[in-house]
Short mmCIF file of C-alpha atoms in Angstrom, two decimals:
data_model
loop_
_atom_site.label_atom_id
_atom_site.label_comp_id
_atom_site.label_asym_id
_atom_site.label_seq_id
_atom_site.Cartn_x
_atom_site.Cartn_y
_atom_site.Cartn_z
CA MET A 4 26.05 -14.45 -53.66
CA SER A 5 22.77 -15.18 -55.47
CA LEU A 6 19.58 -14.88 -54.15
CA HIS A 7 16.52 -16.97 -55.41
CA VAL A 8 13.30 -14.83 -55.49
CA PHE A 9 10.41 -17.34 -55.35
CA PRO A 10 6.74 -16.34 -56.28
CA LEU A 11 5.30 -16.16 -52.84
CA PRO A 12 3.68 -13.23 -51.16
CA VAL A 13 6.89 -12.27 -49.56
CA PRO A 14 7.82 -8.70 -48.40
CA VAL A 15 9.81 -7.00 -51.16
CA LYS A 16 9.97 -3.35 -49.99
CA ASN A 17 10.70 -0.96 -53.11
CA LEU A 18 13.52 -3.08 -54.79
CA TRP A 19 11.00 -4.36 -57.66
CA PRO A 20 8.49 -2.41 -60.00
CA SER A 21 4.76 -2.45 -58.67
CA SER A 22 3.98 -4.84 -61.47
CA ILE A 23 6.27 -7.57 -60.26
CA LYS A 24 5.34 -7.22 -56.84
CA ARG A 25 1.83 -7.65 -57.84
CA ASN A 26 2.45 -10.66 -59.67
CA LEU A 27 4.75 -12.05 -56.89
CA ALA A 28 1.79 -11.68 -54.53
CA LYS A 29 -0.50 -13.89 -56.62
CA GLY A 30 1.79 -16.84 -56.16
CA VAL A 31 1.34 -18.07 -59.69
CA ARG A 32 3.84 -20.84 -60.69
CA SER A 33 6.39 -20.73 -63.26
CA ALA A 34 9.32 -22.57 -64.33
CA ALA A 35 12.20 -21.20 -66.14
CA PRO A 36 14.34 -18.66 -63.97
CA ILE A 37 15.47 -15.27 -65.39
CA ARG A 38 18.60 -13.75 -63.87
CA VAL A 39 17.79 -10.13 -63.08
CA CYS A 40 20.67 -8.04 -61.30
CA GLY A 41 22.25 -11.14 -59.48
CA PHE A 42 18.59 -12.44 -58.77
CA PHE A 43 16.80 -15.17 -60.39
CA LEU A 44 13.06 -14.31 -60.87
CA LEU A 45 11.38 -17.26 -61.62
CA GLY A 46 9.13 -17.29 -64.85
CA PHE A 47 8.67 -13.58 -64.96
CA LEU A 48 7.25 -13.72 -68.55
CA ASP A 49 4.61 -16.33 -67.42
CA LEU A 50 3.43 -13.84 -64.40
CA CYS A 51 3.11 -10.89 -66.78
CA ALA A 52 1.18 -13.07 -69.51
CA GLU A 53 -1.21 -14.01 -66.56
CA LEU A 54 -2.61 -10.26 -66.89
CA THR A 55 -6.02 -9.75 -68.49
CA THR A 56 -7.62 -6.59 -69.85
CA GLU A 57 -10.57 -7.38 -67.06
CA GLU A 58 -7.94 -7.61 -64.34
CA VAL A 59 -6.00 -4.50 -65.23
CA LEU A 60 -9.48 -2.61 -65.47
CA LYS A 61 -10.28 -3.35 -61.83
CA MET A 62 -7.09 -1.35 -60.69
CA ASP A 63 -7.62 2.09 -59.25
CA ILE A 64 -5.58 4.72 -60.73
CA PRO A 65 -4.78 7.85 -58.94
CA TRP A 66 -5.83 10.54 -61.42
CA GLU A 67 -6.03 13.32 -58.71
CA THR A 68 -2.52 12.60 -57.52
CA TYR A 69 -1.43 13.05 -61.22
CA MET A 70 -3.22 16.13 -61.64
CA SER A 71 -1.54 17.64 -58.26
CA THR A 72 1.69 16.82 -59.73
CA LYS A 73 0.72 18.15 -62.92
CA LEU A 74 1.34 15.22 -64.93
CA ILE A 75 -2.32 15.63 -66.22
CA THR A 76 -4.21 18.81 -66.59
CA GLY A 77 -7.52 19.67 -64.87
CA THR A 78 -9.37 19.09 -68.45
CA HIS A 79 -8.03 15.68 -68.34
CA LEU A 80 -9.17 14.96 -64.83
CA GLN A 81 -12.62 15.82 -65.57
CA LEU A 82 -12.69 13.73 -68.97
CA LEU A 83 -11.36 10.78 -67.00
CA ARG A 84 -13.79 11.15 -63.89
CA ARG A 85 -16.46 11.09 -66.82
CA TYR A 86 -15.03 8.10 -68.65
CA ASP A 87 -13.43 5.93 -65.93
CA LYS A 88 -15.42 3.01 -64.23
CA LYS A 89 -18.33 3.89 -66.41
CA SER A 90 -20.74 1.27 -68.20
CA GLU A 91 -19.88 0.41 -71.86
CA SER A 92 -22.72 1.98 -73.03
CA GLN A 93 -21.96 5.54 -71.25
CA ARG A 94 -18.36 4.94 -72.57
CA ALA A 95 -19.51 4.63 -76.15
CA ALA A 96 -22.00 7.74 -75.73
CA LEU A 97 -18.86 9.77 -74.56
CA LEU A 98 -16.72 8.58 -77.49
CA ASP A 99 -19.54 9.38 -79.89
CA ASP A 100 -19.80 12.83 -78.57
CA ASP A 101 -16.14 13.82 -78.06
CA GLY A 102 -13.86 10.65 -79.07
CA PRO A 103 -10.71 12.75 -80.03
CA ALA A 104 -10.82 14.62 -76.82
CA TYR A 105 -10.71 11.21 -74.91
CA VAL A 106 -7.79 9.96 -77.17
CA GLY A 107 -5.79 13.08 -76.47
CA VAL A 108 -5.97 12.30 -72.90
CA PHE A 109 -4.93 8.71 -73.18
CA ILE A 110 -1.98 9.85 -75.68
CA ASN A 111 -0.81 12.29 -73.13
CA ILE A 112 -1.05 9.99 -70.28
CA LEU A 113 1.28 7.60 -72.24
CA ARG A 114 3.44 9.84 -72.92
CA ASP A 115 4.20 11.72 -69.50
CA ILE A 116 3.51 9.02 -67.40
CA PHE A 117 5.85 5.89 -66.94
CA LYS A 118 4.46 4.02 -64.00
CA GLU A 119 3.75 0.61 -65.05
CA GLU A 120 0.34 -0.09 -63.62
CA THR A 121 -0.98 3.34 -65.33
CA VAL A 122 0.33 2.24 -68.59
CA GLU A 123 -1.22 -0.96 -68.62
CA TYR A 124 -4.54 0.47 -67.46
CA VAL A 125 -4.63 3.04 -70.18
CA LEU A 126 -3.56 0.53 -72.83
CA ALA A 127 -6.36 -1.64 -71.46
CA LEU A 128 -8.87 1.07 -71.93
CA ILE A 129 -7.98 2.05 -75.51
CA ASP A 130 -7.91 -1.98 -76.15
CA GLU A 131 -11.37 -2.32 -75.02
CA MET A 132 -12.56 0.85 -76.83
CA LEU A 133 -11.20 -0.50 -80.18
CA THR A 134 -12.33 -3.87 -79.52
CA ALA A 135 -15.66 -2.88 -79.35
CA ASN A 136 -15.56 -0.80 -82.41
CA PRO A 137 -12.25 -1.02 -84.48
CA LYS A 138 -13.56 2.17 -86.50
CA ARG A 139 -12.68 4.24 -83.36
CA ALA A 140 -9.02 4.08 -84.69
CA ARG A 141 -9.78 6.70 -86.92
CA LEU A 142 -10.21 8.99 -83.82
CA PHE A 143 -6.47 9.04 -83.61
CA HIS A 144 -6.31 10.66 -86.70
CA ASP A 145 -8.87 13.80 -85.72
CA LYS A 146 -7.57 16.98 -87.20
CA SER A 147 -7.81 18.01 -83.30
CA LEU A 148 -4.87 16.02 -82.78
CA SER A 149 -2.73 17.11 -85.54
CA ASN A 150 0.04 18.19 -83.25
CA GLU A 151 0.07 15.16 -81.07
CA ASP A 152 2.40 12.17 -82.21
CA THR A 153 -0.15 9.20 -81.76
CA TYR A 154 2.51 6.57 -82.77
CA GLN A 155 5.23 7.09 -80.67
CA PRO A 156 3.63 6.21 -77.24
CA PHE A 157 2.79 2.73 -78.63
CA LEU A 158 6.41 2.41 -80.16
CA SER A 159 7.94 3.36 -76.81
CA TYR A 160 6.01 0.92 -74.84
CA GLY A 161 5.34 -2.18 -77.12
CA VAL A 162 7.68 -2.45 -80.36
CA GLN A 163 10.70 -3.53 -78.52
CA ASP A 164 12.35 -6.50 -76.37
CA PHE A 165 12.03 -5.96 -73.07
CA LEU A 166 15.30 -5.93 -71.52
CA PHE A 167 16.74 -5.67 -67.89
CA ILE A 168 19.81 -3.36 -67.52
CA SER A 169 21.35 -3.15 -64.08
CA ASN A 170 24.74 -3.60 -62.47
CA SER A 171 24.07 -2.91 -59.01
CA TYR A 172 20.97 -3.13 -56.66
CA ASN A 173 20.62 0.44 -56.65
CA ASP A 174 19.65 0.47 -60.32
CA ILE A 175 16.86 -1.78 -59.58
CA SER A 176 14.96 0.95 -57.69
CA GLY A 177 14.97 3.20 -60.91
CA GLN A 178 13.55 2.37 -64.44
CA ILE A 179 15.16 -1.01 -65.21
CA TRP A 180 13.70 -1.52 -68.72
CA LEU A 181 15.70 -0.82 -71.59
CA GLN A 182 12.41 -0.16 -73.09
CA GLU A 183 9.53 -0.13 -71.02
CA GLY A 184 7.07 -3.16 -71.56
CA ASN A 185 6.18 -6.29 -70.03
CA TRP A 186 4.31 -8.72 -72.45
CA PHE A 187 1.01 -7.33 -71.41
CA ILE A 188 2.24 -3.89 -72.79
CA GLN A 189 3.89 -5.24 -75.62
CA GLU A 190 0.70 -7.13 -77.01
CA LYS A 191 -1.69 -4.37 -76.36
CA SER A 192 0.52 -1.66 -77.81
CA CYS A 193 1.08 -3.96 -80.99
CA LYS A 194 -2.59 -4.44 -81.51
CA ILE A 195 -3.36 -0.94 -81.15
CA LEU A 196 -0.50 0.47 -83.28
CA THR A 197 -1.64 -2.03 -85.97
CA LEU A 198 -5.18 -0.57 -85.81
CA ILE A 199 -4.20 3.11 -85.67
CA VAL A 200 -1.76 2.64 -88.54
CA SER A 201 -4.34 0.85 -90.70
CA ALA A 202 -6.95 3.38 -90.10
CA ARG A 203 -4.94 6.46 -91.06
CA PRO A 204 -5.83 8.80 -94.03
CA LYS A 205 -5.15 6.87 -97.38
CA GLY A 206 -2.13 8.16 -99.47
CA GLN A 207 0.01 8.91 -96.22
CA HIS A 208 3.29 7.98 -97.66
CA GLY A 209 6.29 10.47 -97.18
CA LEU A 210 3.80 12.14 -94.61
CA VAL A 211 3.54 11.85 -90.79
CA SER A 212 0.99 10.62 -88.72
CA ASN A 213 -1.86 13.22 -89.03
CA GLY A 214 -0.94 14.60 -92.47
CA GLU A 215 2.00 17.31 -91.58
CA SER A 216 4.73 17.22 -93.91
CA SER A 217 7.60 14.88 -93.19
CA HIS A 218 9.98 17.92 -93.34
CA SER A 219 8.16 19.67 -90.32
CA LYS A 220 10.03 20.64 -87.55
CA SER A 221 7.56 18.35 -85.44
CA LYS A 222 8.80 15.51 -83.83
CA ILE A 223 5.97 13.45 -84.95
CA SER A 224 6.89 10.17 -86.04
CA ALA A 225 7.20 9.50 -89.83
CA ILE A 226 4.73 6.73 -90.94
CA ASP A 227 7.30 4.65 -92.87
CA ALA A 228 9.52 4.60 -89.68
CA VAL A 229 6.67 3.65 -88.00
CA LEU A 230 5.78 0.64 -90.23
CA GLU A 231 9.24 -0.37 -90.56
CA GLY A 232 9.53 -0.55 -86.44
CA LEU A 233 6.43 -2.36 -86.38
CA LEU A 234 7.17 -4.79 -88.99
CA ASN A 235 10.68 -5.51 -87.77
CA TRP A 236 9.01 -6.27 -84.47
CA LEU A 237 6.40 -8.72 -85.74
CA CYS A 238 9.06 -10.59 -87.68
CA LEU A 239 11.21 -11.04 -84.60
CA GLN A 240 8.25 -12.28 -82.91
CA LEU A 241 7.89 -14.79 -85.54
CA LYS A 242 11.51 -15.72 -85.36
CA ALA A 243 12.19 -15.60 -81.63
CA PRO A 244 8.67 -15.14 -79.65
CA SER A 245 8.78 -13.30 -76.47
CA HIS A 246 5.61 -15.09 -75.36
CA PRO A 247 5.64 -19.07 -76.03
CA ASN A 248 2.13 -19.34 -76.99
CA ARG A 249 0.87 -15.76 -78.00
CA SER A 250 3.57 -13.97 -79.85
CA VAL A 251 3.21 -15.87 -83.05
CA PRO A 252 -0.78 -15.81 -83.17
CA LEU A 253 -0.39 -11.97 -82.35
CA ALA A 254 2.07 -11.35 -85.00
CA VAL A 255 0.05 -13.24 -87.81
CA ASN A 256 -2.83 -11.53 -86.58
CA CYS A 257 -1.38 -8.16 -87.02
CA LEU A 258 0.36 -8.93 -90.31
CA ALA A 259 -3.15 -10.10 -91.68
CA THR A 260 -4.36 -6.29 -91.16
CA LEU A 261 -1.18 -4.59 -92.10
CA LEU A 262 -0.66 -6.37 -95.46
CA ARG A 263 -3.44 -5.14 -96.94
CA GLU A 264 -1.38 -2.09 -98.04
CA ARG A 265 0.83 -2.62 -100.93
CA PHE A 266 3.68 -0.49 -99.43
CA VAL A 267 3.60 -2.66 -96.19
CA ARG A 268 3.94 -5.89 -98.61
CA VAL A 269 6.88 -4.36 -100.21
CA SER A 270 8.42 -3.76 -96.88
CA PHE A 271 7.59 -7.14 -95.52
CA VAL A 272 9.30 -8.86 -98.65
CA GLN A 273 12.28 -6.64 -98.45
CA ALA A 274 12.45 -7.80 -94.59
CA ASP A 275 12.54 -11.34 -95.70
CA GLY A 276 9.64 -12.07 -93.61
CA VAL A 277 7.63 -14.24 -96.10
CA LYS A 278 9.73 -17.32 -95.34
CA LEU A 279 8.71 -16.82 -91.47
CA LEU A 280 4.94 -17.60 -92.53
CA ILE A 281 5.61 -20.96 -94.82
CA PRO A 282 6.31 -23.22 -91.76
CA LEU A 283 3.12 -22.02 -90.20
CA ILE A 284 0.94 -23.64 -93.13
CA SER A 285 -0.09 -26.97 -92.04
CA PRO A 286 -3.34 -29.21 -91.24
CA ALA A 287 -4.87 -27.85 -88.16
CA SER A 288 -7.38 -29.37 -85.92
CA THR A 289 -8.10 -27.32 -82.60
CA GLN A 290 -9.85 -23.86 -82.88
CA GLN A 291 -6.69 -21.92 -82.07
CA SER A 292 -4.57 -23.62 -84.63
CA ILE A 293 -7.18 -23.69 -87.44
CA GLN A 294 -7.44 -19.41 -86.77
CA LEU A 295 -3.85 -19.19 -86.94
CA LEU A 296 -3.82 -21.31 -90.07
CA TYR A 297 -6.35 -19.01 -91.48
CA GLU A 298 -4.78 -15.73 -90.66
CA THR A 299 -1.25 -17.08 -92.16
CA CYS A 300 -3.32 -18.32 -95.47
CA LEU A 301 -4.77 -14.77 -95.52
CA CYS A 302 -1.31 -13.24 -95.08
CA ILE A 303 -0.14 -15.36 -98.10
CA TRP A 304 -2.98 -14.41 -100.13
CA LEU A 305 -2.36 -10.81 -99.50
CA LEU A 306 1.01 -11.23 -100.74
CA SER A 307 0.18 -13.08 -103.67
CA TYR A 308 -1.12 -9.34 -105.27
CA TYR A 309 2.74 -8.52 -105.17
CA ASP A 310 4.73 -9.88 -107.93
CA ALA A 311 8.08 -9.83 -105.96
CA ALA A 312 6.37 -11.83 -103.11
CA ILE A 313 5.06 -14.27 -105.91
CA ASP A 314 8.53 -14.79 -107.39
CA TYR A 315 9.85 -15.81 -104.03
CA LEU A 316 6.98 -18.04 -103.02
CA ALA A 317 7.65 -19.86 -106.22
CA THR A 318 10.82 -20.95 -105.08
CA THR A 319 9.36 -22.20 -101.63
CA ARG A 320 7.27 -25.00 -100.44
CA VAL A 321 4.41 -23.18 -100.25
CA MET A 322 2.31 -24.65 -102.79
CA PRO A 323 2.73 -28.49 -101.32
CA ARG A 324 1.70 -26.92 -97.97
CA LEU A 325 -1.34 -25.19 -99.33
CA VAL A 326 -2.54 -28.26 -101.36
CA ASP A 327 -1.88 -30.52 -98.72
CA VAL A 328 -4.17 -28.13 -96.27
CA VAL A 329 -6.95 -27.51 -99.01
CA LYS A 330 -7.37 -31.19 -99.88
CA GLY A 331 -7.84 -32.27 -96.43
CA SER A 332 -9.89 -28.93 -94.55
CA THR A 333 -13.53 -28.96 -94.12
CA LYS A 334 -13.28 -25.21 -92.66
CA GLU A 335 -15.06 -23.10 -95.60
CA LYS A 336 -13.07 -19.71 -94.61
CA VAL A 337 -9.60 -21.68 -95.08
CA VAL A 338 -10.51 -23.53 -97.99
CA ARG A 339 -11.88 -20.07 -99.60
CA VAL A 340 -8.37 -18.31 -98.90
CA ILE A 341 -6.37 -20.92 -100.18
CA VAL A 342 -8.31 -21.40 -103.62
CA LEU A 343 -8.08 -17.48 -103.97
CA THR A 344 -4.38 -17.64 -103.30
CA LEU A 345 -4.02 -20.65 -105.75
CA ARG A 346 -5.76 -18.59 -108.28
CA ASN A 347 -3.83 -15.54 -107.83
CA LEU A 348 -0.57 -17.75 -107.98
CA LEU A 349 -1.53 -19.95 -111.04
CA PRO A 350 -0.23 -17.29 -113.85
CA LYS A 351 3.03 -17.85 -112.56
CA ALA A 352 4.64 -20.62 -114.84
CA ALA A 353 6.44 -22.25 -111.90
CA CYS A 354 3.68 -22.21 -109.62
CA GLY A 355 0.80 -23.78 -112.36
CA ALA A 356 3.60 -26.33 -113.01
CA GLN A 357 3.85 -27.41 -109.40
CA MET A 358 -0.02 -27.22 -108.96
CA ILE A 359 -0.68 -29.91 -111.63
CA ASP A 360 2.21 -32.04 -110.44
CA LEU A 361 0.66 -32.09 -107.03
CA GLY A 362 -2.60 -33.26 -108.53
CA LEU A 363 -4.51 -30.13 -108.03
CA PRO A 364 -6.94 -30.23 -110.98
CA GLN A 365 -8.42 -33.57 -109.24
CA ILE A 366 -8.58 -31.89 -105.85
CA VAL A 367 -10.52 -29.04 -107.38
CA GLN A 368 -12.81 -31.32 -108.98
CA SER A 369 -13.41 -33.04 -105.61
CA LEU A 370 -14.10 -29.59 -103.84
CA LYS A 371 -16.49 -28.58 -106.22
CA ALA A 372 -18.29 -31.87 -105.41
CA GLN A 373 -18.76 -30.65 -101.65
CA ALA A 374 -21.87 -28.74 -100.44
CA TRP A 375 -20.01 -25.26 -99.96
CA SER A 376 -22.46 -22.27 -98.92
CA ASP A 377 -20.05 -19.54 -99.99
CA GLU A 378 -20.83 -18.35 -103.43
CA ASP A 379 -17.47 -16.73 -103.59
CA LEU A 380 -15.62 -20.18 -102.84
CA LEU A 381 -17.59 -21.75 -105.56
CA GLU A 382 -16.89 -18.97 -108.30
CA ALA A 383 -13.27 -19.11 -107.20
CA LEU A 384 -13.40 -23.04 -107.42
CA ASN A 385 -14.82 -22.68 -111.12
CA GLN A 386 -11.98 -19.93 -111.95
CA LEU A 387 -9.15 -22.10 -110.71
CA GLU A 388 -10.42 -25.06 -112.64
CA ASP A 389 -10.67 -23.37 -115.96
CA GLY A 390 -7.19 -21.90 -115.27
CA LEU A 391 -5.78 -25.18 -114.69
CA LYS A 392 -7.20 -26.56 -117.86
CA GLU A 393 -5.77 -23.49 -119.94
CA HIS A 394 -2.38 -24.01 -118.15
CA ILE A 395 -2.40 -27.59 -119.24
CA LYS A 396 -3.07 -26.57 -122.70
CA THR A 397 0.50 -24.87 -122.78
CA LEU A 398 2.47 -28.05 -121.54
CA SER A 399 4.71 -30.04 -123.60
CA SER A 400 3.31 -33.31 -125.00
CA PHE A 401 4.89 -35.34 -122.12
CA ASP A 402 3.58 -32.99 -119.37
CA LYS A 403 -0.10 -33.14 -121.03
CA TYR A 404 0.14 -37.07 -121.13
CA LYS A 405 1.42 -36.87 -117.54
CA GLN A 406 -1.57 -34.93 -116.30
CA GLU A 407 -3.99 -37.17 -118.27
CA VAL A 408 -2.42 -39.87 -116.18
CA LEU A 409 -2.28 -38.58 -113.01
CA LEU A 410 -5.79 -37.34 -113.15
CA GLY A 411 -6.83 -41.14 -114.27
CA HIS A 412 -8.88 -39.59 -117.22
CA LEU A 413 -7.26 -41.74 -120.02
CA ASP A 414 -8.82 -41.50 -123.41
CA TRP A 415 -7.79 -42.59 -127.09
CA TYR A 416 -6.09 -39.07 -127.83
CA PRO A 417 -3.75 -39.27 -130.83
CA ILE A 418 -0.68 -38.86 -128.39
CA HIS A 419 -0.93 -42.56 -127.21
CA LYS A 420 -0.49 -44.16 -130.76
CA ASP A 421 2.22 -41.64 -132.01
CA PRO A 422 5.71 -43.27 -132.46
CA GLY A 423 7.22 -40.25 -132.06
CA PHE A 424 5.89 -39.45 -128.62
CA TRP A 425 7.06 -42.64 -127.30
CA ARG A 426 10.51 -42.29 -128.84
CA GLU A 427 11.09 -38.92 -127.75
CA ASN A 428 9.86 -39.32 -124.18
CA ILE A 429 10.32 -42.81 -123.49
CA THR A 430 13.25 -41.64 -120.46
CA ASN A 431 10.83 -39.50 -119.07
CA PHE A 432 8.90 -42.45 -117.84
CA GLU A 433 11.81 -42.90 -115.49
CA GLU A 434 11.14 -39.79 -113.35
CA ASN A 435 10.17 -40.21 -109.81
CA ASP A 436 11.04 -43.94 -109.54
CA PHE A 437 8.58 -44.66 -112.81
CA GLN A 438 5.62 -42.67 -111.13
CA ILE A 439 3.68 -42.86 -114.41
CA LEU A 440 3.95 -46.56 -114.82
CA ARG A 441 2.86 -46.99 -111.19
CA VAL A 442 -0.12 -44.92 -111.75
CA LEU A 443 -0.92 -46.56 -114.99
CA ILE A 444 -0.83 -50.05 -113.02
CA THR A 445 -3.04 -48.57 -110.10
CA ILE A 446 -5.64 -47.47 -112.70
CA LEU A 447 -5.63 -51.21 -113.78
CA ASP A 448 -6.67 -52.20 -110.19
CA THR A 449 -9.13 -49.08 -109.44
CA SER A 450 -10.77 -47.86 -112.52
CA SER A 451 -14.27 -49.19 -113.77
CA ASP A 452 -14.06 -47.28 -117.15
CA PRO A 453 -13.42 -49.62 -119.86
CA THR A 454 -11.62 -46.85 -122.38
CA ALA A 455 -9.23 -45.87 -119.27
CA LEU A 456 -8.42 -49.84 -118.72
CA ALA A 457 -7.68 -50.38 -122.47
CA VAL A 458 -5.64 -47.21 -122.78
CA ALA A 459 -3.66 -48.19 -119.56
CA CYS A 460 -2.94 -51.60 -120.90
CA TYR A 461 -1.75 -50.03 -124.32
CA ASP A 462 0.56 -47.53 -122.74
CA LEU A 463 2.27 -50.29 -120.69
CA SER A 464 2.74 -52.26 -123.85
CA GLN A 465 4.27 -49.01 -125.54
CA PHE A 466 6.40 -48.79 -122.66
CA ILE A 467 7.74 -52.49 -123.05
CA GLN A 468 8.30 -51.75 -126.97
CA TYR A 469 10.42 -48.64 -126.86
CA HIS A 470 12.22 -48.83 -123.58
CA PRO A 471 15.29 -51.16 -123.51
CA ALA A 472 14.38 -52.37 -120.01
CA GLY A 473 10.83 -52.28 -120.40
CA ARG A 474 9.88 -55.88 -119.78
CA ILE A 475 12.14 -56.07 -116.73
CA ILE A 476 10.92 -52.74 -115.05
CA VAL A 477 7.25 -53.73 -115.79
CA SER A 478 7.62 -57.03 -114.45
CA ASP A 479 9.28 -55.64 -111.36
CA LEU A 480 6.27 -53.45 -110.74
CA LYS A 481 4.00 -56.44 -110.60
CA ALA A 482 1.95 -55.56 -113.44
CA LYS A 483 1.72 -58.97 -114.97
CA ASP A 484 -1.12 -60.56 -112.77
CA ARG A 485 -3.17 -57.29 -113.29
CA VAL A 486 -3.07 -57.20 -116.76
CA MET A 487 -3.97 -61.00 -116.93
CA LYS A 488 -7.06 -60.47 -115.05
CA LEU A 489 -8.43 -58.03 -117.67
CA MET A 490 -7.73 -60.51 -120.56
CA ASN A 491 -11.22 -62.02 -119.35
CA HIS A 492 -12.54 -58.41 -119.26
CA GLU A 493 -16.34 -57.94 -120.67
CA ASN A 494 -15.10 -55.38 -123.07
CA ALA A 495 -13.53 -56.37 -126.23
CA ASP A 496 -11.14 -53.40 -126.47
CA VAL A 497 -9.97 -54.12 -122.79
CA THR A 498 -9.28 -57.74 -123.76
CA LYS A 499 -7.38 -56.96 -126.91
CA ASN A 500 -4.96 -54.50 -125.30
CA ALA A 501 -4.53 -56.47 -122.24
CA LEU A 502 -3.36 -59.54 -124.38
CA LEU A 503 -0.82 -57.24 -126.40
CA CYS A 504 0.80 -56.07 -123.27
CA ILE A 505 1.04 -59.60 -121.88
CA GLN A 506 2.55 -60.74 -125.46
CA ARG A 507 5.17 -58.12 -125.20
CA LEU A 508 5.84 -58.91 -121.67
CA PHE A 509 6.30 -62.43 -122.20
CA LEU A 510 7.69 -62.49 -125.95
CA GLY A 511 9.25 -59.16 -126.46
CA ALA A 512 8.27 -56.19 -128.52
CA LYS A 513 9.49 -57.92 -131.79
CA TYR A 514 7.50 -61.13 -131.63
CA ALA A 515 4.56 -59.25 -130.11
CA SER A 516 4.44 -56.82 -132.75
CA PHE A 517 4.73 -59.57 -135.47
CA LEU A 518 2.00 -61.46 -134.04
CA GLN A 519 -0.25 -58.41 -134.05
CA SER A 520 0.17 -57.77 -137.63
#
């Protein structure tokens, strides 16, 4: 027989953990039921997600009771009395004077006390402390804490999916988590652990949390294992979010910090995490979505410093996504990080070719014309433009011609009148449903440059001459009327080449060439 438990202030006795009772009493609405030991708890995830740091810190924690039961020491109690419920300035002064001692107290509580409200409260204290000053994460690596495992408590509470395990009503009264942690606990643990790991002393690989040998008999968590567990959890949040709105932003935010380390970049690529970021790169409008887009692009930029990541990115659709965002974004920080990323990816041949095919040289010119205040962005745009120009020089003759046409910068380069070029590359004009011909015809409509108009007419006439079906294709593309308008152009060169194109279109290449001779 199933019992439906609705989120109303009903008496629950001792069947539920205190946090569930607390949230049930709030009467928060929720939608999807979750089956728990024969009960349906409606929207438990949403209830837990309602918790905020401010709300948690309003709770009163029975520190004296914990001391009487020897879960904390008298020294711990004294430190907690000085720190708890004090103003921000008072807490800051205490942390400045004896920060490692307070960190030690927090770590001991998280290690020895499993009551959910207490865990939430201590995590909220640490989160508040690090939010006010992220550099305080270094306190967790103080020499006085060398015998403490400063990572393990956060791994235990945060970096696991929370699951209910029970087969009977009696099990509910005990600890029902496979690994302790509602969403508030997971989120805070992940954020805190990310900051602590990132603040560890440099060169700490093959070492453990506070510099002891990985062969030590101590059970202190090895940093490599900590990072692996953290990265796996973050990837899991991107694949199957625990929270519908906050899992993905949390994961990306933490990755944007962790990927600053080469070791983490290597591990992230090996975990096949790069592909999870690419779908997040798309134009954004709201403040939240812009921040997520920025941090996602920041992750891609950090990965662009690792060759294996570049090789992988070159096989994905990341380039079209980045170009699509950068050409339409007005957010300077988003444009900057994408331009820096593209600059790093350009030397990879496949990436450079994609950028040129996507019209990036023209987009860069447009971006340079805008009024940016960031000098680093302006410098990066210049570097990217120079790099694209150098890359174009290495392209084949048809690639160079293609870029000239796509950019609309037509001029009388030797290639246009080279019979060998047209004979060898005439079938290349069929690519992408005759894209080059369509662009040439568009230039006839839009350009005011007489040289570009004359070259476009000439190139169309060359296509008619060298392609077996040239007259039919150009006619089908509706080029005739556009070219005929140019026969009355004020520029003699435009008129001459428009006439040549029309002659070849009507008479065929053989007779038109005879008339021109």
